[in-house]
Each structure stands twice: as C-alpha cells, then as structure tokens.
Coordinates of C-alpha atoms in Angstrom, one line a residue:
Chain A
M1 CA 35.3 36.1 -120.1
R2 CA 37.7 37.5 -118.2
M3 CA 41.7 38.2 -119.5
A4 CA 43.1 35.4 -117.4
E5 CA 40.6 32.8 -118.9
L6 CA 40.8 35.0 -122.9
S7 CA 44.6 33.9 -122.0
N8 CA 44.2 30.3 -121.2
R9 CA 41.4 29.3 -123.8
S10 CA 43.9 30.9 -126.7
G11 CA 47.1 30.0 -125.3
V12 CA 48.5 33.1 -125.8
A13 CA 50.2 35.4 -122.9
I14 CA 48.3 38.2 -121.1
P15 CA 51.4 40.7 -121.7
T16 CA 50.9 39.9 -125.6
I17 CA 47.2 40.2 -125.3
K18 CA 48.0 43.9 -123.6
F19 CA 50.5 44.4 -126.6
Y20 CA 47.8 43.5 -128.8
L21 CA 45.1 45.5 -127.4
R22 CA 47.3 48.6 -127.1
E23 CA 48.8 48.1 -130.7
G24 CA 44.8 47.8 -131.7
L25 CA 45.2 44.4 -133.3
L26 CA 42.5 42.9 -130.7
P27 CA 39.5 45.4 -130.7
A28 CA 38.7 46.5 -126.5
G29 CA 36.4 44.3 -124.5
Q30 CA 33.4 45.7 -122.5
R31 CA 34.4 47.6 -119.7
T32 CA 32.9 46.0 -116.5
S33 CA 34.9 48.5 -113.9
P34 CA 37.5 51.1 -113.9
N35 CA 40.5 48.3 -114.3
Q36 CA 38.4 45.6 -115.5
S37 CA 36.9 44.4 -118.9
T38 CA 35.3 41.4 -120.3
Y39 CA 36.1 39.6 -123.5
D40 CA 33.7 37.2 -125.7
G41 CA 34.2 34.5 -128.2
S42 CA 35.0 37.2 -131.0
H43 CA 38.3 38.2 -129.1
L44 CA 39.2 34.3 -128.7
E45 CA 38.6 34.0 -132.5
R46 CA 40.6 37.1 -133.8
L47 CA 43.3 36.4 -131.2
R48 CA 43.4 32.8 -133.1
L49 CA 43.6 34.6 -136.0
I50 CA 46.4 37.2 -135.3
R51 CA 48.7 33.8 -134.1
A52 CA 48.2 32.4 -137.3
L53 CA 49.1 35.5 -139.4
T54 CA 52.1 36.2 -137.0
D55 CA 53.9 32.9 -136.1
V56 CA 52.8 31.1 -139.1
G57 CA 52.8 33.6 -141.8
G58 CA 55.6 35.6 -140.5
L59 CA 53.6 38.9 -140.8
S60 CA 54.6 41.7 -138.7
V61 CA 52.4 43.6 -136.3
G62 CA 52.2 46.3 -138.8
A63 CA 51.4 44.4 -141.8
T64 CA 48.9 42.5 -139.3
R65 CA 47.0 46.1 -138.7
D66 CA 46.5 46.2 -142.0
V67 CA 44.8 42.8 -143.2
L68 CA 43.0 43.2 -140.1
G69 CA 41.6 46.3 -141.5
A70 CA 41.1 45.1 -144.4
I71 CA 39.1 41.8 -142.7
D72 CA 36.9 44.4 -141.0
A73 CA 36.2 46.4 -144.2
D74 CA 33.6 46.0 -146.8
I75 CA 35.9 45.9 -149.6
P76 CA 35.9 44.5 -153.2
L77 CA 37.3 41.3 -153.6
D78 CA 40.9 42.6 -155.6
W79 CA 41.4 45.3 -153.0
A80 CA 41.6 42.6 -150.3
F81 CA 43.7 40.5 -152.7
G82 CA 46.1 43.8 -153.0
I83 CA 46.3 44.4 -149.2
A84 CA 46.9 40.8 -148.2
Q85 CA 49.6 40.3 -151.2
R86 CA 51.5 43.7 -150.1
A87 CA 51.4 42.6 -146.3
A88 CA 53.0 39.0 -147.0
T89 CA 55.9 40.7 -149.4
P90 CA 58.8 41.1 -147.3
L91 CA 60.3 43.4 -149.9
G92 CA 57.2 45.3 -150.6
H93 CA 58.3 48.8 -149.2
E94 CA 61.8 48.1 -150.3
V95 CA 62.7 50.9 -152.9
T96 CA 66.2 50.3 -154.1
P97 CA 65.3 50.0 -158.0
V98 CA 65.6 46.2 -159.4
A99 CA 67.9 45.9 -162.7
T100 CA 66.1 46.4 -165.9
E101 CA 67.3 43.4 -167.3
A102 CA 65.6 41.4 -164.5
S103 CA 62.4 43.5 -164.6
M104 CA 62.5 42.6 -168.2
V105 CA 62.5 38.8 -167.7
I106 CA 59.4 38.8 -165.5
D107 CA 57.6 41.6 -167.7
E108 CA 58.3 39.0 -170.5
L109 CA 57.0 36.1 -168.9
I110 CA 54.0 38.1 -168.1
A111 CA 53.4 39.2 -172.0
S112 CA 54.2 35.6 -173.1
R113 CA 51.9 34.3 -170.7
G114 CA 48.7 36.9 -171.4
W115 CA 48.1 37.7 -167.8
R116 CA 46.8 41.1 -167.0
V117 CA 48.6 42.9 -163.9
V118 CA 48.8 46.2 -162.7
P119 CA 52.6 47.4 -162.9
D120 CA 52.9 47.7 -159.0
N121 CA 51.6 44.2 -158.3
P122 CA 54.0 43.1 -155.7
G123 CA 54.7 40.0 -157.1
R124 CA 56.7 41.5 -160.0
R125 CA 59.3 43.4 -157.9
M126 CA 59.7 40.4 -155.4
A127 CA 60.1 37.6 -158.6
A128 CA 62.4 40.2 -160.8
R129 CA 64.4 40.8 -157.5
V130 CA 65.4 37.0 -157.7
I131 CA 66.0 36.9 -161.3
E132 CA 68.7 39.8 -160.5
S133 CA 70.1 37.9 -157.8
Y134 CA 70.8 34.6 -160.0
R135 CA 72.6 36.9 -162.1
A136 CA 74.5 38.9 -159.1
V137 CA 76.0 35.1 -157.8
G138 CA 76.3 33.7 -161.4
Q139 CA 73.4 31.0 -161.1
V140 CA 71.7 32.8 -164.2
E141 CA 71.4 29.0 -164.9
L142 CA 68.4 29.0 -162.3
T143 CA 66.7 31.3 -164.5
A144 CA 65.9 28.4 -167.0
S145 CA 63.2 27.1 -164.4
L146 CA 61.0 30.3 -164.5
S147 CA 58.5 28.5 -166.9
A148 CA 58.1 25.7 -164.5
Y149 CA 57.6 28.2 -161.6
A150 CA 55.1 29.9 -163.7
D151 CA 53.3 26.8 -164.6
A152 CA 53.3 25.9 -160.9
A153 CA 52.0 29.2 -159.9
A154 CA 49.0 29.5 -162.5
I155 CA 48.1 26.2 -160.4
V156 CA 47.9 27.5 -157.0
A157 CA 46.4 30.5 -158.1
E158 CA 43.4 28.6 -159.2
A159 CA 43.3 26.9 -156.2
D160 CA 43.3 30.3 -154.5
L161 CA 40.6 31.8 -156.1
A162 CA 38.5 28.8 -156.3
S163 CA 38.9 28.8 -152.1
V164 CA 37.4 32.0 -152.2
S165 CA 34.7 31.9 -154.8
E166 CA 33.3 28.6 -152.9
R167 CA 33.1 30.3 -149.5
P168 CA 29.5 30.8 -148.7
D169 CA 30.0 33.3 -146.2
R170 CA 30.6 36.6 -147.1
A171 CA 31.8 38.0 -144.1
L172 CA 34.5 35.4 -144.2
M173 CA 35.4 36.0 -147.8
T174 CA 37.8 38.8 -147.1
E175 CA 39.5 36.4 -144.1
T176 CA 39.7 33.3 -146.7
V177 CA 41.6 36.0 -149.1
V178 CA 44.0 36.7 -146.7
V179 CA 44.7 33.8 -144.8
G180 CA 44.8 32.1 -147.9
T181 CA 47.4 34.6 -149.7
V182 CA 49.5 34.8 -146.0
L183 CA 49.7 31.8 -145.1
G184 CA 49.7 29.8 -148.7
D185 CA 53.3 31.0 -149.2
A186 CA 54.5 28.6 -146.3
L187 CA 52.2 25.7 -147.1
F188 CA 53.6 25.4 -150.8
A189 CA 57.2 26.4 -149.6
G190 CA 56.7 23.1 -147.4
L191 CA 55.2 20.9 -149.8
R192 CA 58.1 22.0 -152.1
R193 CA 61.0 20.9 -149.7
I194 CA 59.1 17.1 -149.3
A195 CA 58.7 17.0 -153.4
Q196 CA 62.3 18.3 -153.6
E197 CA 63.3 15.3 -151.1
H198 CA 61.4 12.9 -153.0
V199 CA 62.9 13.6 -156.6
S200 CA 66.6 14.5 -155.2
H201 CA 66.1 10.6 -153.7
R202 CA 64.6 9.3 -157.4
R203 CA 67.6 10.9 -159.4
Y204 CA 70.1 10.3 -157.2
P205 CA 69.5 7.1 -154.9
A206 CA 72.8 6.5 -153.2
R207 CA 74.6 9.5 -150.7
I208 CA 77.4 10.0 -153.3
P209 CA 79.3 12.8 -152.9
I210 CA 78.5 15.5 -155.3
S211 CA 82.1 15.6 -157.1
E212 CA 81.2 11.6 -157.9
Q213 CA 77.8 12.6 -158.9
T214 CA 79.1 14.4 -162.4
E215 CA 81.5 13.1 -164.9
A216 CA 82.7 16.9 -165.4
S217 CA 85.9 17.4 -164.5
Q218 CA 87.3 20.3 -162.4
Chain B
M1 CA 91.7 45.5 -153.6
R2 CA 91.5 47.0 -150.3
M3 CA 88.2 47.1 -147.9
A4 CA 87.4 50.6 -149.6
E5 CA 87.5 49.4 -152.8
L6 CA 85.6 45.9 -151.9
S7 CA 82.9 48.6 -150.2
N8 CA 82.3 50.0 -153.8
R9 CA 82.4 47.4 -156.1
S10 CA 80.0 45.2 -154.0
G11 CA 77.7 48.0 -152.6
V12 CA 77.9 46.8 -149.0
A13 CA 79.5 49.4 -146.4
I14 CA 82.2 48.9 -144.7
P15 CA 81.4 48.3 -141.3
T16 CA 78.6 45.8 -142.7
I17 CA 81.5 43.9 -144.7
K18 CA 83.3 44.0 -140.8
F19 CA 80.6 42.3 -139.6
Y20 CA 80.7 39.9 -142.0
L21 CA 84.2 39.0 -141.4
R22 CA 84.0 38.9 -137.2
E23 CA 80.2 36.7 -138.1
G24 CA 82.7 34.2 -140.4
L25 CA 80.5 34.8 -143.3
L26 CA 83.5 35.9 -145.2
P27 CA 86.7 34.8 -145.0
A28 CA 89.7 36.9 -144.0
G29 CA 91.4 39.0 -146.8
Q30 CA 95.2 38.4 -147.2
R31 CA 97.0 40.8 -143.9
T32 CA 99.4 43.2 -145.3
S33 CA 100.3 45.7 -142.8
P34 CA 99.3 45.2 -139.1
N35 CA 96.1 46.8 -139.5
Q36 CA 95.6 46.7 -143.8
S37 CA 94.1 43.6 -145.8
T38 CA 93.9 42.8 -149.3
Y39 CA 90.5 41.6 -151.1
D40 CA 90.4 39.3 -154.4
G41 CA 87.4 38.3 -156.5
S42 CA 86.4 35.1 -154.1
H43 CA 85.8 38.1 -151.5
L44 CA 83.6 40.1 -154.1
E45 CA 81.7 36.8 -155.1
R46 CA 81.0 35.8 -151.7
L47 CA 79.5 39.2 -150.9
R48 CA 77.4 39.0 -153.5
L49 CA 75.9 35.5 -152.5
I50 CA 75.8 37.1 -148.7
R51 CA 73.5 39.8 -150.0
A52 CA 71.5 37.4 -152.0
L53 CA 70.6 35.2 -149.0
T54 CA 70.1 37.7 -146.5
D55 CA 68.2 40.4 -148.3
V56 CA 66.3 38.6 -151.1
G57 CA 65.9 35.0 -149.3
G58 CA 65.7 36.3 -145.5
L59 CA 68.2 34.0 -144.3
S60 CA 69.4 35.2 -140.8
V61 CA 73.0 35.6 -140.2
G62 CA 73.3 32.2 -138.5
A63 CA 71.1 30.3 -141.1
T64 CA 73.6 32.1 -143.6
R65 CA 76.4 30.8 -141.9
D66 CA 75.3 27.4 -142.3
V67 CA 74.8 27.3 -145.8
L68 CA 78.0 29.2 -146.7
G69 CA 79.5 26.0 -144.6
A70 CA 77.5 23.4 -146.8
I71 CA 79.0 25.5 -149.9
D72 CA 82.7 25.4 -149.2
A73 CA 82.0 21.4 -147.9
D74 CA 82.2 18.6 -150.7
I75 CA 79.0 17.1 -149.5
P76 CA 76.3 15.0 -150.9
L77 CA 73.6 16.5 -152.9
D78 CA 71.4 15.5 -150.6
W79 CA 72.8 16.6 -147.5
A80 CA 73.3 20.1 -149.3
F81 CA 69.2 20.1 -149.8
G82 CA 68.9 19.1 -146.3
I83 CA 71.0 22.0 -145.2
A84 CA 69.3 24.9 -147.5
Q85 CA 65.8 23.8 -147.2
R86 CA 66.5 23.4 -143.0
A87 CA 68.1 27.3 -143.4
A88 CA 65.3 28.6 -145.3
T89 CA 62.4 27.1 -143.1
P90 CA 61.7 29.9 -140.2
L91 CA 59.8 27.5 -138.2
G92 CA 62.4 24.5 -138.3
H93 CA 64.1 25.0 -135.1
E94 CA 60.4 25.2 -133.3
V95 CA 59.6 22.8 -130.7
T96 CA 55.5 23.0 -130.0
P97 CA 54.1 20.1 -131.4
V98 CA 51.6 20.2 -134.4
A99 CA 48.3 18.8 -133.6
T100 CA 48.1 15.4 -134.7
E101 CA 44.7 15.5 -136.8
A102 CA 47.1 18.4 -139.1
S103 CA 50.4 16.5 -139.1
M104 CA 48.0 13.4 -140.6
V105 CA 46.9 15.5 -143.2
I106 CA 50.1 16.0 -144.6
D107 CA 51.0 12.3 -144.2
E108 CA 48.3 11.1 -146.1
L109 CA 48.9 13.9 -149.0
I110 CA 52.5 12.1 -149.0
A111 CA 51.5 8.7 -149.0
S112 CA 48.9 9.3 -151.5
R113 CA 51.2 10.4 -154.3
G114 CA 53.7 7.9 -153.2
W115 CA 56.5 10.2 -152.2
R116 CA 59.7 9.0 -150.1
V117 CA 60.3 11.7 -147.6
V118 CA 62.4 11.0 -144.1
P119 CA 60.1 11.9 -140.9
D120 CA 62.5 15.4 -140.5
N121 CA 61.9 16.7 -143.6
P122 CA 61.2 20.4 -142.8
G123 CA 58.8 20.7 -145.0
R124 CA 56.5 18.3 -143.2
R125 CA 56.2 20.5 -140.3
M126 CA 56.0 23.6 -142.5
A127 CA 53.3 22.5 -144.2
A128 CA 51.2 21.1 -141.2
R129 CA 51.4 23.9 -139.4
V130 CA 49.7 25.4 -141.8
I131 CA 47.0 23.4 -142.0
E132 CA 46.4 23.4 -138.4
S133 CA 46.3 27.2 -138.3
Y134 CA 43.4 27.3 -141.0
R135 CA 41.3 24.9 -138.6
A136 CA 42.3 27.1 -135.5
V137 CA 40.8 30.0 -137.9
G138 CA 37.6 28.1 -138.9
Q139 CA 38.9 28.4 -142.4
V140 CA 39.5 24.4 -143.0
E141 CA 37.9 25.1 -146.5
L142 CA 41.3 26.3 -147.5
T143 CA 42.8 22.9 -147.3
A144 CA 40.8 21.5 -150.3
S145 CA 43.2 23.6 -152.4
L146 CA 45.8 21.2 -150.7
S147 CA 46.1 18.7 -153.7
A148 CA 46.5 21.7 -156.4
Y149 CA 49.8 22.8 -154.2
A150 CA 51.4 19.4 -154.3
D151 CA 50.8 19.3 -157.8
A152 CA 52.4 22.7 -158.1
A153 CA 55.1 21.8 -155.9
A154 CA 56.0 18.3 -157.5
I155 CA 56.5 20.7 -160.7
V156 CA 58.9 23.0 -159.2
A157 CA 60.8 20.5 -157.5
E158 CA 61.4 18.8 -160.6
A159 CA 62.5 22.2 -162.1
D160 CA 64.7 22.8 -159.2
L161 CA 66.4 19.3 -159.5
A162 CA 66.8 19.5 -163.4
S163 CA 68.7 23.1 -162.7
V164 CA 71.0 21.3 -160.2
S165 CA 72.2 18.3 -162.7
E166 CA 72.6 20.6 -165.1
R167 CA 75.0 22.4 -163.7
P168 CA 78.5 21.3 -165.8
D169 CA 81.0 22.8 -163.1
R170 CA 80.7 20.5 -159.7
A171 CA 82.0 23.2 -157.3
L172 CA 78.8 25.1 -158.4
M173 CA 76.6 22.7 -157.7
T174 CA 76.0 22.7 -153.9
E175 CA 76.0 26.3 -154.6
T176 CA 72.9 25.7 -156.8
V177 CA 71.5 23.5 -154.9
V178 CA 71.5 26.7 -151.9
V179 CA 70.5 29.5 -154.0
G180 CA 67.8 27.8 -155.8
T181 CA 66.3 26.5 -152.8
V182 CA 66.6 29.7 -150.5
L183 CA 65.4 32.1 -153.3
G184 CA 63.0 29.5 -154.8
D185 CA 60.5 30.3 -152.4
A186 CA 60.3 34.0 -152.9
L187 CA 60.2 33.7 -156.9
F188 CA 57.7 31.4 -156.4
A189 CA 56.0 33.7 -154.0
G190 CA 56.0 36.8 -156.9
L191 CA 54.8 35.0 -159.4
R192 CA 51.8 33.2 -157.5
R193 CA 51.0 36.9 -156.6
I194 CA 51.1 38.1 -160.4
A195 CA 48.9 35.2 -161.2
Q196 CA 46.5 35.5 -158.2
E197 CA 46.0 39.0 -159.6
H198 CA 45.4 37.6 -163.3
V199 CA 42.9 35.1 -161.9
S200 CA 40.9 37.5 -160.1
H201 CA 40.8 39.6 -162.5
R202 CA 39.2 36.9 -165.0
R203 CA 36.8 35.6 -162.5
Y204 CA 35.5 39.1 -161.1
P205 CA 36.3 41.7 -164.0
A206 CA 34.6 44.7 -162.2
R207 CA 35.2 46.0 -158.8
I208 CA 32.5 45.1 -157.1
P209 CA 32.3 45.1 -153.1
I210 CA 32.6 41.6 -151.6
S211 CA 28.8 41.6 -150.3
E212 CA 27.9 42.2 -154.3
Q213 CA 29.7 39.5 -155.4
T214 CA 27.8 36.7 -153.6
E215 CA 24.3 35.7 -153.5
A216 CA 24.6 34.4 -149.9
S217 CA 22.8 36.6 -147.3
Q218 CA 23.9 37.2 -144.0

C-alpha cells in the first residue's frame, strides 16, 4: 500500500508517519520509484504498536525506539523486562541521589519479602523517591500503606509473568513483555481510581465536608 | 526569610521560585520594600509539595495548580479524590472516544465486583484505553490479567482510604488524599518493577534466549 493508505488504515497522519520513519521507529518501505515507497501489513502493525506505546503508555520517542529494538532482537526474557522497565520509568535517567533513609525503607521491604532483585532495578529508585517525597512533605504516615502496595505489586507481577509464559508465539513474547510492562501501569492506575471511588463511597456515604468527617479538633 | 534563603533551604532555584509565584502555585510573600518580599515556613512547605507533585508525581503546572487549590479549600473528601484523580490522569482531557468493546470490558468488571462508580470516573477511560490498545496491537491475551489487576487495585484503594481516615489533622487530610493519589501510582509502579524481576528470576532462573524458553516452533 502507499503511504496515504497506510495513514488512512492506521489513523496516523502522514507527517507523523514521516517523522517515525526519520526517527527510525518505523522501518522504511519498499522503494518503487525515486520518491515513492510501498508499505505492507507489518508497517500497519508497527504503527499501531508505536501509538499504543506513545499515546497510552506515555513513552518518549527515544524510549519507544529502545523497546522496539528489544522487540526486533532475540534477547533473553529478563533483558526484555529490564529494557521495558527502564523505558517506562520516567525517573530512570535521573542522577540526583535518593535520601539514604528512603532507600533503606525499600531495601528493608525487599529483604522482608525475600525478593531477589539487582541493585539497579529501576523500581528501587522510583519507589524510594516516593518515600523520600512523603517525608519531605510531612506525609510520612502514607508509608504505612507500603506493605499493602507490595502485596498488590506481587499479585500484578505474577499475572504479568503468567501472561508472558502462556504466549504460544515466541516472536510475540518480547512484545507481550513490552506492551504489558508499559501499558500495565496505566491499566492499574485506572483500576485504582475506580476502586478508590468505590471504597470512598463505602466509607463516607454522604458528601460531608472534610471538617465534619473527623472528630479531631484543630 | 528572603528569596535567596528560601531557594537555599528548598533546593529550588530562584528563577523557578519566581515562575511558581507568577503561575500562582506559590502564594506571594510579605512585601517589605518595593522590590523585596519575605517568606516563611509555609512557603518552604509549599515549595516541597510542588516539587513532589511535579518531579515525582509528574504533574503539569496546570494540574499542580488544580490540586493545590483543592488543598487550600475545605472540600468534601470525595471531591478531593476526584480532583487529585483527574490531575493525575494524563488521558483525562482527551476527547477521542474509546472503542465500545473495550469500555464494556471495564463496565463488566465494575459490575462483577459490585463497585459503585460514577460514569465519568477518570479511571474508566484510562483502563478502557489500555484494553483497546491490547486489542489494537494483537495482545488481547493480556486482558486475562485484568482480574488480578482489579484484586490488586482493591488492596491499594483500601490502604489509600485507611491512610486518609487515620489522619488526625483535618487540615492535612486533603493533602494526604492529593499526595497519596498522585504519588501512589509511582510507588506502585516501582514496586511492580521490583516484583516483576523477582518473579521473572523465579520462573526463568537462567539467562536463556527467549527462543529456547518455549517449545513453540515458528
């Protein structure tokens, strides 16, 4: 198909397709004349994947290039997870050190669960940065929910790995790792908002101003 | 304190403080001369909160202004959740409709759990958008993990509401809702990455290329 048809079928505008070609996210088509190329179903699939990763997963162009490279290579499964995790961790390239006490909170959690994790797993810094922020803004009590969050993370991680291992098609396995890791954060965040509203209604049935919802006097 | 000291103590550069003042995120100081103002501990606390919400929570300036407005007002608890959820939902202002089948998957999940949620809870669209993407990229099998994700979301939402209700100080309650909702996504995402690596090591102890990890032939 010509680029116009590729644009129509994918819903991606032609200038955007040209941008993806230039940035190396989308492989070049088959050249049919000096200024015309033809594209096939693999280009359409790749475009849909790019849109899912950038629009819904929120990945940058650079991060998208990293994970597409992982999908195109035959790499070990744990590498694929590592690349997908790093691409989908906004604080991953940050160099500011995290406060030692906050890192220790996460290290102790990992030890208490018996979790085996490399020191540079991007989740360590991400989680420790949140604990550090809770302390910085005087909301240290929020750290009490850490154990429940870890229980929930374990449930989701088991489901993530089950999805991958049930994949019959080897070529799509890395893609499953990438798509599930990148978009799974948004899926969980969406369900968390839904569950928060339900639990909030159950605990506080009426719309009462916060000042009347607690006995504490100021 | 003068702005230079506020900058030193908060670690926020003076031009950034001026930007926050101009954008209405930070209240003006007490004017002591035509071009000098003095700031107090409340400004320092507010700066730390702004940094936590923007740097760690990833909020835009506009979204930060929305949640700070909620913190400064005495509003019902469910409104505070709604404002924080909307500010922390990147796809919240998007108008493209989500495919009906994907929305139905989320509606059915909500119904099967007996969850009471308003139609415009921002999590509905966020979760449905992910389901739509899983289908668009041919990874519909990832939808099988939805039930585990919902279990995990319920655990986290219960912990979130418990954190809020245990807050003895009414004035900080809305702040707890905002900080916990905005930063909780990052905390969970970090712990999910840690748990994924652990479960991946347990299921696939050696570093074997994916092609050898499954019997399926191509």
